[in-house]
PDB file of C-alpha atoms in Angstrom:
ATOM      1  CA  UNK A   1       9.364 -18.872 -34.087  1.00  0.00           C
ATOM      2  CA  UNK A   2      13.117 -19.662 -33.364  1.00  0.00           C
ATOM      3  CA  UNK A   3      14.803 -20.422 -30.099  1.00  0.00           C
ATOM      4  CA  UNK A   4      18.375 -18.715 -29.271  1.00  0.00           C
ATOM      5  CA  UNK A   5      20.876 -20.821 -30.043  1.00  0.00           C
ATOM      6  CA  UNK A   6      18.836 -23.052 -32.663  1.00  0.00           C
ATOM      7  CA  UNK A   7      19.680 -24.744 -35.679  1.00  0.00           C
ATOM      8  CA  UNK A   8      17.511 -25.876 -38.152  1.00  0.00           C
ATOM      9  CA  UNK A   9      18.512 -28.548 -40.716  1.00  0.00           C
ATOM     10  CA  UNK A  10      16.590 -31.156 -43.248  1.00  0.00           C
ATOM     11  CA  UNK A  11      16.678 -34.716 -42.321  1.00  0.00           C
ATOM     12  CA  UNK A  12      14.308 -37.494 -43.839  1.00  0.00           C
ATOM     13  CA  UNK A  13      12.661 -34.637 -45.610  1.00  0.00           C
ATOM     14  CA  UNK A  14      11.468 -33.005 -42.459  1.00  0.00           C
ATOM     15  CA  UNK A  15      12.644 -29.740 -40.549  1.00  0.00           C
ATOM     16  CA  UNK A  16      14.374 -30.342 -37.602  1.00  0.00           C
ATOM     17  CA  UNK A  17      15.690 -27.889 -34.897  1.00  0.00           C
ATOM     18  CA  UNK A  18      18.560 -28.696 -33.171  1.00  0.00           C
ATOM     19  CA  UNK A  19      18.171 -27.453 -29.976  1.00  0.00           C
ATOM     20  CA  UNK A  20      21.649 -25.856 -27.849  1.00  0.00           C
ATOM     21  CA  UNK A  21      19.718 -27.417 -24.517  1.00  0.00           C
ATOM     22  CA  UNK A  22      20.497 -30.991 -26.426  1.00  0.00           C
ATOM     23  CA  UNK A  23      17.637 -31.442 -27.795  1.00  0.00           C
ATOM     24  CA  UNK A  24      15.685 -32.141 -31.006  1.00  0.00           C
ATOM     25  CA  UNK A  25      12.418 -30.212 -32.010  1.00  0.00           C
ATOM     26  CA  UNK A  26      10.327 -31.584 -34.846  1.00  0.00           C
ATOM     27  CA  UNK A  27       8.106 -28.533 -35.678  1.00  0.00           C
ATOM     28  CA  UNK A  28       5.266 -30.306 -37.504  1.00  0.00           C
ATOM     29  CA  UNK A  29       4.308 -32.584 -35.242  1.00  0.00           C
ATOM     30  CA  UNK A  30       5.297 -30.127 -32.028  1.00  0.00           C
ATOM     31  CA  UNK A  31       7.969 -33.090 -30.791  1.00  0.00           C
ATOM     32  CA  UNK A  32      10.640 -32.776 -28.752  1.00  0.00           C
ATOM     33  CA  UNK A  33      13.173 -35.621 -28.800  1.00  0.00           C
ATOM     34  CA  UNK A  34      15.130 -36.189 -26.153  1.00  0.00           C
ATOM     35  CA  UNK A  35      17.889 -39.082 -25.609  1.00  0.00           C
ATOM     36  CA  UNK A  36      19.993 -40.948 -22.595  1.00  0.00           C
ATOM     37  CA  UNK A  37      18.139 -38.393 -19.426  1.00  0.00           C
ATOM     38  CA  UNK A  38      18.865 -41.196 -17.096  1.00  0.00           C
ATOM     39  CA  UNK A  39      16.809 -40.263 -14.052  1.00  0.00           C
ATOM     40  CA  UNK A  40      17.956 -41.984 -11.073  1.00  0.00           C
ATOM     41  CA  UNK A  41      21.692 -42.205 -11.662  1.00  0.00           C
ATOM     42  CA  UNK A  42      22.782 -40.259  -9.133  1.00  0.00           C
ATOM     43  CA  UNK A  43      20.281 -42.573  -6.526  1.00  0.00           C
ATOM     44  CA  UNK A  44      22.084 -45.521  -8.191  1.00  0.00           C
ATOM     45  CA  UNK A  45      25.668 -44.357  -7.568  1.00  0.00           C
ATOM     46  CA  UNK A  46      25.045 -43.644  -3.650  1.00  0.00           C
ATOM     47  CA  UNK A  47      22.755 -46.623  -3.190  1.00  0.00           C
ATOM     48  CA  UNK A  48      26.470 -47.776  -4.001  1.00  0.00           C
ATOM     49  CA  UNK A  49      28.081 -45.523  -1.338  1.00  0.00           C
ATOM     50  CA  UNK A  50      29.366 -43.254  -3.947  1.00  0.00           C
ATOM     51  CA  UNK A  51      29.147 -39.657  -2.434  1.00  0.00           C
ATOM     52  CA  UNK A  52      27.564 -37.808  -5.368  1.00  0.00           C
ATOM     53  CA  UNK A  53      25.326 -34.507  -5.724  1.00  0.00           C
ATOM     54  CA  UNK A  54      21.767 -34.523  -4.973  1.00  0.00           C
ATOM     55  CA  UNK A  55      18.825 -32.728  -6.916  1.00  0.00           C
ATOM     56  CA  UNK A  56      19.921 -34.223 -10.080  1.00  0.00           C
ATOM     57  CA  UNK A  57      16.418 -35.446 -11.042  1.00  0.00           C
ATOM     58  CA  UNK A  58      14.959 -31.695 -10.211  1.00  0.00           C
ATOM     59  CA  UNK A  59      17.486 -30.248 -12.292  1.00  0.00           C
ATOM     60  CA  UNK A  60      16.631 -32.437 -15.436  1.00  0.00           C
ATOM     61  CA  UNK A  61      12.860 -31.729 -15.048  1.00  0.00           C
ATOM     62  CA  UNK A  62      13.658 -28.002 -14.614  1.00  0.00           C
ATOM     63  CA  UNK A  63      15.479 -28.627 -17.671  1.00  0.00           C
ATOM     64  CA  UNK A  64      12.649 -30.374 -20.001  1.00  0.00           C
ATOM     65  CA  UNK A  65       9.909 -28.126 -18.364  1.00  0.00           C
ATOM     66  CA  UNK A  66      12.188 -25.114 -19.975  1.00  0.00           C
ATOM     67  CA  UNK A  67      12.172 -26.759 -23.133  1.00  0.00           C
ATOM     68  CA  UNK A  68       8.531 -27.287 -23.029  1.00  0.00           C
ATOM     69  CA  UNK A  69       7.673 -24.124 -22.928  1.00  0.00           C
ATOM     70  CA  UNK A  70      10.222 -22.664 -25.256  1.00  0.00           C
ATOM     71  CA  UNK A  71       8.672 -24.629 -27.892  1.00  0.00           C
ATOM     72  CA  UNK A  72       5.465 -25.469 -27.707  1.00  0.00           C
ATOM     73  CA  UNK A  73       5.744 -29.429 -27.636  1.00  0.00           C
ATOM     74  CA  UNK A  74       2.631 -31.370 -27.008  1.00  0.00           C
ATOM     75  CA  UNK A  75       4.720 -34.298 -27.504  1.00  0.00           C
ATOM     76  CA  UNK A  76       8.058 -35.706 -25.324  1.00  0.00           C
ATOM     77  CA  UNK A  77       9.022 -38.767 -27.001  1.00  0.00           C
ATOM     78  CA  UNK A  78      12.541 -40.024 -24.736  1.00  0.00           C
ATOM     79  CA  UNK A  79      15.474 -42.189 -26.733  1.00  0.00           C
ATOM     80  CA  UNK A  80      16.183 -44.927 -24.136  1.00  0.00           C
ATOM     81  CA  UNK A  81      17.536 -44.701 -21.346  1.00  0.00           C
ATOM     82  CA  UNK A  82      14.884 -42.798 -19.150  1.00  0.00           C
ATOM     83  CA  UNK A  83      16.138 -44.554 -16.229  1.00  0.00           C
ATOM     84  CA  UNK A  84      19.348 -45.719 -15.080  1.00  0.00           C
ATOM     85  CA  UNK A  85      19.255 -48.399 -12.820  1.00  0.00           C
ATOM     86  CA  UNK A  86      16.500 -50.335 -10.214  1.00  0.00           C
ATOM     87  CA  UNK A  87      17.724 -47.790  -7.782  1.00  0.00           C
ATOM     88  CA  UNK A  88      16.407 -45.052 -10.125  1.00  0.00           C
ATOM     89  CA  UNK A  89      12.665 -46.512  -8.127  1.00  0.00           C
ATOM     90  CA  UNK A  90      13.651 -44.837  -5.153  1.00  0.00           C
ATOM     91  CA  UNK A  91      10.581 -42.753  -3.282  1.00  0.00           C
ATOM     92  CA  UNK A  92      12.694 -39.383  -3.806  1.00  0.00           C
ATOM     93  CA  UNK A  93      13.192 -39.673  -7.375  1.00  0.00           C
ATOM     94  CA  UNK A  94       9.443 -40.757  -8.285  1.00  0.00           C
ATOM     95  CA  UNK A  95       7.785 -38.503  -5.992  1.00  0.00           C
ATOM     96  CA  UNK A  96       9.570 -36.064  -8.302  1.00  0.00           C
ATOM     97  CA  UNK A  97       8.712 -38.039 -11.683  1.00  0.00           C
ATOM     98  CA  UNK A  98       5.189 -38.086 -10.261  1.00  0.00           C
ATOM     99  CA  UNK A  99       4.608 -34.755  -8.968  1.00  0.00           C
ATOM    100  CA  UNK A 100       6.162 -33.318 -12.687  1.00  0.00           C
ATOM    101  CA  UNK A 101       3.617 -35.756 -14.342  1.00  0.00           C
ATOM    102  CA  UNK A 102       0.792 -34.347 -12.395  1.00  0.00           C
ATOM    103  CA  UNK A 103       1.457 -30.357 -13.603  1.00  0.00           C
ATOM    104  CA  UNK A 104       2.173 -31.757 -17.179  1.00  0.00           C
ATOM    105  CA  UNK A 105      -1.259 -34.020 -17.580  1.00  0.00           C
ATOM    106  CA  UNK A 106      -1.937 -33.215 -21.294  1.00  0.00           C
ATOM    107  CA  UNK A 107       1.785 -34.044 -22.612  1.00  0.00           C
ATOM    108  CA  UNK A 108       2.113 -37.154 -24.525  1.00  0.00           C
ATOM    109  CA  UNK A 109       4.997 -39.287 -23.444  1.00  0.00           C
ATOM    110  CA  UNK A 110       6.872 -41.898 -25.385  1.00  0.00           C
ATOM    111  CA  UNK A 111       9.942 -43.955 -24.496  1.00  0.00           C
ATOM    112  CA  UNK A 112      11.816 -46.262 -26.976  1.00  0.00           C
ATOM    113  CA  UNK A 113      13.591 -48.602 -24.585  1.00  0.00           C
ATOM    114  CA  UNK A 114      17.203 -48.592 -24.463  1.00  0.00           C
ATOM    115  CA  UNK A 115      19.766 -50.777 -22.531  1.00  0.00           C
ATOM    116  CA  UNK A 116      19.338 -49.254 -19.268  1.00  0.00           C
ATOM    117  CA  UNK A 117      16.034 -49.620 -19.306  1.00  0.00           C
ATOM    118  CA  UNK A 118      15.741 -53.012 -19.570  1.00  0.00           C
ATOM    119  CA  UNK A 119      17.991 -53.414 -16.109  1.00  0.00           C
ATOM    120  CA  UNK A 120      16.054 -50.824 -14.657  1.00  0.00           C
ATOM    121  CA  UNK A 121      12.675 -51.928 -15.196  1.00  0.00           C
ATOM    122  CA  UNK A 122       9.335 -49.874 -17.208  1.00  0.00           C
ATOM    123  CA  UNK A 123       8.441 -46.361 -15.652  1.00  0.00           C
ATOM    124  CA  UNK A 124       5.972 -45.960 -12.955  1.00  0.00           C
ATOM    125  CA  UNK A 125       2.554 -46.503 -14.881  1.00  0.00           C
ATOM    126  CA  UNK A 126       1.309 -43.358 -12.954  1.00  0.00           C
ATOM    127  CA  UNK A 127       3.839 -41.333 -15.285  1.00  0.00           C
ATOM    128  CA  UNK A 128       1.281 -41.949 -18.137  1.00  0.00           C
ATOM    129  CA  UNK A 129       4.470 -43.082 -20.491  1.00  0.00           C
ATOM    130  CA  UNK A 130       3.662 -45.146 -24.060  1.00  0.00           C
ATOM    131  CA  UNK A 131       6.740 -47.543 -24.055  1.00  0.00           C
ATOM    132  CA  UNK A 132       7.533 -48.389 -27.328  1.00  0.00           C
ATOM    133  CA  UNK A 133      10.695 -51.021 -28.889  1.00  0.00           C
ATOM    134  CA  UNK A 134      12.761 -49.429 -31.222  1.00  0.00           C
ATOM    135  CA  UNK A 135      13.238 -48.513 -34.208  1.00  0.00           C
ATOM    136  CA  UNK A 136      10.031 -46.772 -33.809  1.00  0.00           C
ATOM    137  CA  UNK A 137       9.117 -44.718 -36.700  1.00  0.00           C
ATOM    138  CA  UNK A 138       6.750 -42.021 -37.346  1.00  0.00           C
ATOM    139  CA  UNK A 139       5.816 -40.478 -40.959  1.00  0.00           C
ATOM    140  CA  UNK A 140       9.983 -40.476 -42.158  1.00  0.00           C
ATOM    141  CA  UNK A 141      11.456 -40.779 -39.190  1.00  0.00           C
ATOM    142  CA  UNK A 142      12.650 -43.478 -36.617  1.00  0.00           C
ATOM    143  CA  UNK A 143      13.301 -42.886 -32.998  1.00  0.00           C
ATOM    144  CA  UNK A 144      16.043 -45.533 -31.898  1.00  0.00           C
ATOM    145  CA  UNK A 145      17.865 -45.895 -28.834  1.00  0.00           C
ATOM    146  CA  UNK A 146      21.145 -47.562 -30.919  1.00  0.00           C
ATOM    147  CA  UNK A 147      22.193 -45.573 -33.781  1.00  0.00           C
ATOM    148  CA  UNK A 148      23.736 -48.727 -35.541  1.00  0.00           C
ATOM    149  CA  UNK A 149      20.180 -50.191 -35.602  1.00  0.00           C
ATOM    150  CA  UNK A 150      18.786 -50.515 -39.139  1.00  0.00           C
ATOM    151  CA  UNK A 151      15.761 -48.936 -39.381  1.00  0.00           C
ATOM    152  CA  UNK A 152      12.984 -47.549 -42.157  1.00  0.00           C
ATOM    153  CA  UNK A 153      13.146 -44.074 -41.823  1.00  0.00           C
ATOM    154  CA  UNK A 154      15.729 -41.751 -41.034  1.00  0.00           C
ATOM    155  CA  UNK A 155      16.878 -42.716 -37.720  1.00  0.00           C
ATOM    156  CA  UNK A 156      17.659 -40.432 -34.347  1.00  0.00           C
ATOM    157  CA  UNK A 157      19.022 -41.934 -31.861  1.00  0.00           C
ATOM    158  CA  UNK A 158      21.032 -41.550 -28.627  1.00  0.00           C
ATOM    159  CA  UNK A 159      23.288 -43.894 -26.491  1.00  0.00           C
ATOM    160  CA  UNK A 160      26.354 -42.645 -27.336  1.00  0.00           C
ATOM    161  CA  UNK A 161      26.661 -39.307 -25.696  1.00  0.00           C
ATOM    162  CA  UNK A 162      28.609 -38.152 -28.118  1.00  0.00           C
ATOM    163  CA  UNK A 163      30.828 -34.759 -27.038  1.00  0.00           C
ATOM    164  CA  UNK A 164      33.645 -32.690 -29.120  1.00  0.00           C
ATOM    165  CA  UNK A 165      36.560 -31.471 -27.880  1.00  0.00           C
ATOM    166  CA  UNK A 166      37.135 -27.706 -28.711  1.00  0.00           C
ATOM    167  CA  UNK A 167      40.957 -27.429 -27.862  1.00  0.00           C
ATOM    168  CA  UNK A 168      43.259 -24.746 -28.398  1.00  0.00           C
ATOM    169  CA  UNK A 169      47.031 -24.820 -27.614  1.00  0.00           C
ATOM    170  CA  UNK A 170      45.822 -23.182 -24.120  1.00  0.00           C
ATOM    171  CA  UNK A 171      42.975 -25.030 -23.164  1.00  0.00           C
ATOM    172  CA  UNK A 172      40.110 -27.312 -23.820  1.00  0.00           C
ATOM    173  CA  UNK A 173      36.564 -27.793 -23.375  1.00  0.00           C
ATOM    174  CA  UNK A 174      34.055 -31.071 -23.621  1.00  0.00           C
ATOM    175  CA  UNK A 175      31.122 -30.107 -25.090  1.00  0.00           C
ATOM    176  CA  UNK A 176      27.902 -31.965 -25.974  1.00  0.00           C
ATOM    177  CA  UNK A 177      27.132 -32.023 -29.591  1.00  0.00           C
ATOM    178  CA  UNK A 178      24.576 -33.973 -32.263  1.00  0.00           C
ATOM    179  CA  UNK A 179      26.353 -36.320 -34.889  1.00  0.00           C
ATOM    180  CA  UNK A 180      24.528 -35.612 -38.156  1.00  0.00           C
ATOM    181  CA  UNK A 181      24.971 -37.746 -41.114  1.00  0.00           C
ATOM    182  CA  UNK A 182      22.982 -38.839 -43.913  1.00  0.00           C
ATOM    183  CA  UNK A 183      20.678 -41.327 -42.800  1.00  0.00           C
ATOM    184  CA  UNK A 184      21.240 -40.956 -38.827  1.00  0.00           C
ATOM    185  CA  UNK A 185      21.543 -38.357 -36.470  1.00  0.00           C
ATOM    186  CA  UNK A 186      23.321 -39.226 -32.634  1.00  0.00           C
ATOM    187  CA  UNK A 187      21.514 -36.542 -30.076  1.00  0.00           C
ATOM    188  CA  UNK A 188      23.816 -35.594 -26.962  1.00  0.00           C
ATOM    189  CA  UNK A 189      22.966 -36.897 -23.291  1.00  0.00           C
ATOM    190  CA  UNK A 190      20.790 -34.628 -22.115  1.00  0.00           C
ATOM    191  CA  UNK A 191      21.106 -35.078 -18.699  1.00  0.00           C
ATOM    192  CA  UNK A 192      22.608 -33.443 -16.065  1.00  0.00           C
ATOM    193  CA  UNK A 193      24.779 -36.472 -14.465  1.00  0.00           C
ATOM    194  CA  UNK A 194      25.970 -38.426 -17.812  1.00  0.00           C
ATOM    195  CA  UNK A 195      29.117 -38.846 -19.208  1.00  0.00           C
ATOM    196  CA  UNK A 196      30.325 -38.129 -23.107  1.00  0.00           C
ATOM    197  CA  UNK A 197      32.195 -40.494 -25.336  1.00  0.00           C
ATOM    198  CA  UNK A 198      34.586 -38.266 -27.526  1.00  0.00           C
ATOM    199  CA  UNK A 199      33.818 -38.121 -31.514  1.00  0.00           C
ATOM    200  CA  UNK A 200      35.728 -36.865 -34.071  1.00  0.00           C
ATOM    201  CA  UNK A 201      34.347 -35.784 -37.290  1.00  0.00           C
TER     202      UNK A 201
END
């Protein structure tokens, strides 16, 4: 089975798909990785009187619950920064969180803890999420928030939100994209309100 859009490539040993939704998909153990969703950032930016879009949070979940079923995962495990800020609490944005949680009651959940998660405080405990420090490694991998952190196994990791720019002498597009080298691989933001820091190969 193959989802459009798909690559697969070898890292730590293990088959990997990298997923056009910004993603990861480890086949063997039916995980999907995912890195930086930061639910609650939109809450956070008009708690601050910042006029932003709303339904940010639904949009994500729409997103993941996609993924889900494209692939089969019985596993979510989330690279830091699952929420953004205190304001990411908010009775909108967990009634969402919870209600999600309640159609999806056999999925395991892991988070690795990342920088914003520490401001923002641990998940609801009603979400049913194992919250893990990183590096946090499983068979030859390890799931990291920071990809600079040194770690056993081959290390995925988010925090960066890395995007390319495709440019030609007419125009130019930002586009998410994964930063694979040999002993680390940076997974794009893959939420719907986050920003991208520009890499260059």
């Amino acid at each position: 089975m193959r989802i459009e859009g798909s690559v697969v490539i070898e890292a730590g040993g293990e088959a990997l798909w990298l997923l056009a939704q910004k993603a990861v998909y480890w086949q063997r153990e039916r995980l999907l990785a995912i890195a930086d969703i930061h639910f609650g950032k939109a809450a956070a930016f008009r708690s601050f009187g910042i006029p932003v879009p709303r339904g940010t949070t639904s949009e994500n979940l729409d997103a993941l619950d996609a993924l889900i079923d494209a692939t089969g995962a019985r596993h979510v495990l989330f690279l830091g920064d699952f929420l953004h800020a205190r304001a990411a609490h908010a009775a909108g944005t967990q009634a969402a969180m919870l209600a999600w949680r309640r159609r999806r009651q056999d999925l395991g959940l892991t988070l690795v803890r990342g920088n914003h998660d520490k401001h923002a405080g641990d998940p609801a405990e009603a979400l049913g999420i194992a919250l893990v420090d990183e590096p946090y490694t499983i068979g030859p991998l390890s799931f990291c928030h920071h990809p600079d952190l040194d770690a056993p196994g081959y290390v995925l990791a988010g925090h960066v939100h890395p995007v390319y720019v495709l440019a030609t002498r007419f125009d130019a597009l930002r586009l998410p994209c994964f930063v694979v080298a040999p002993r680390r691989m940076i997974l794009p933001s893959f939420g719907s309100f986050t920003g991208g820091h520009t890499v260059r190969p």
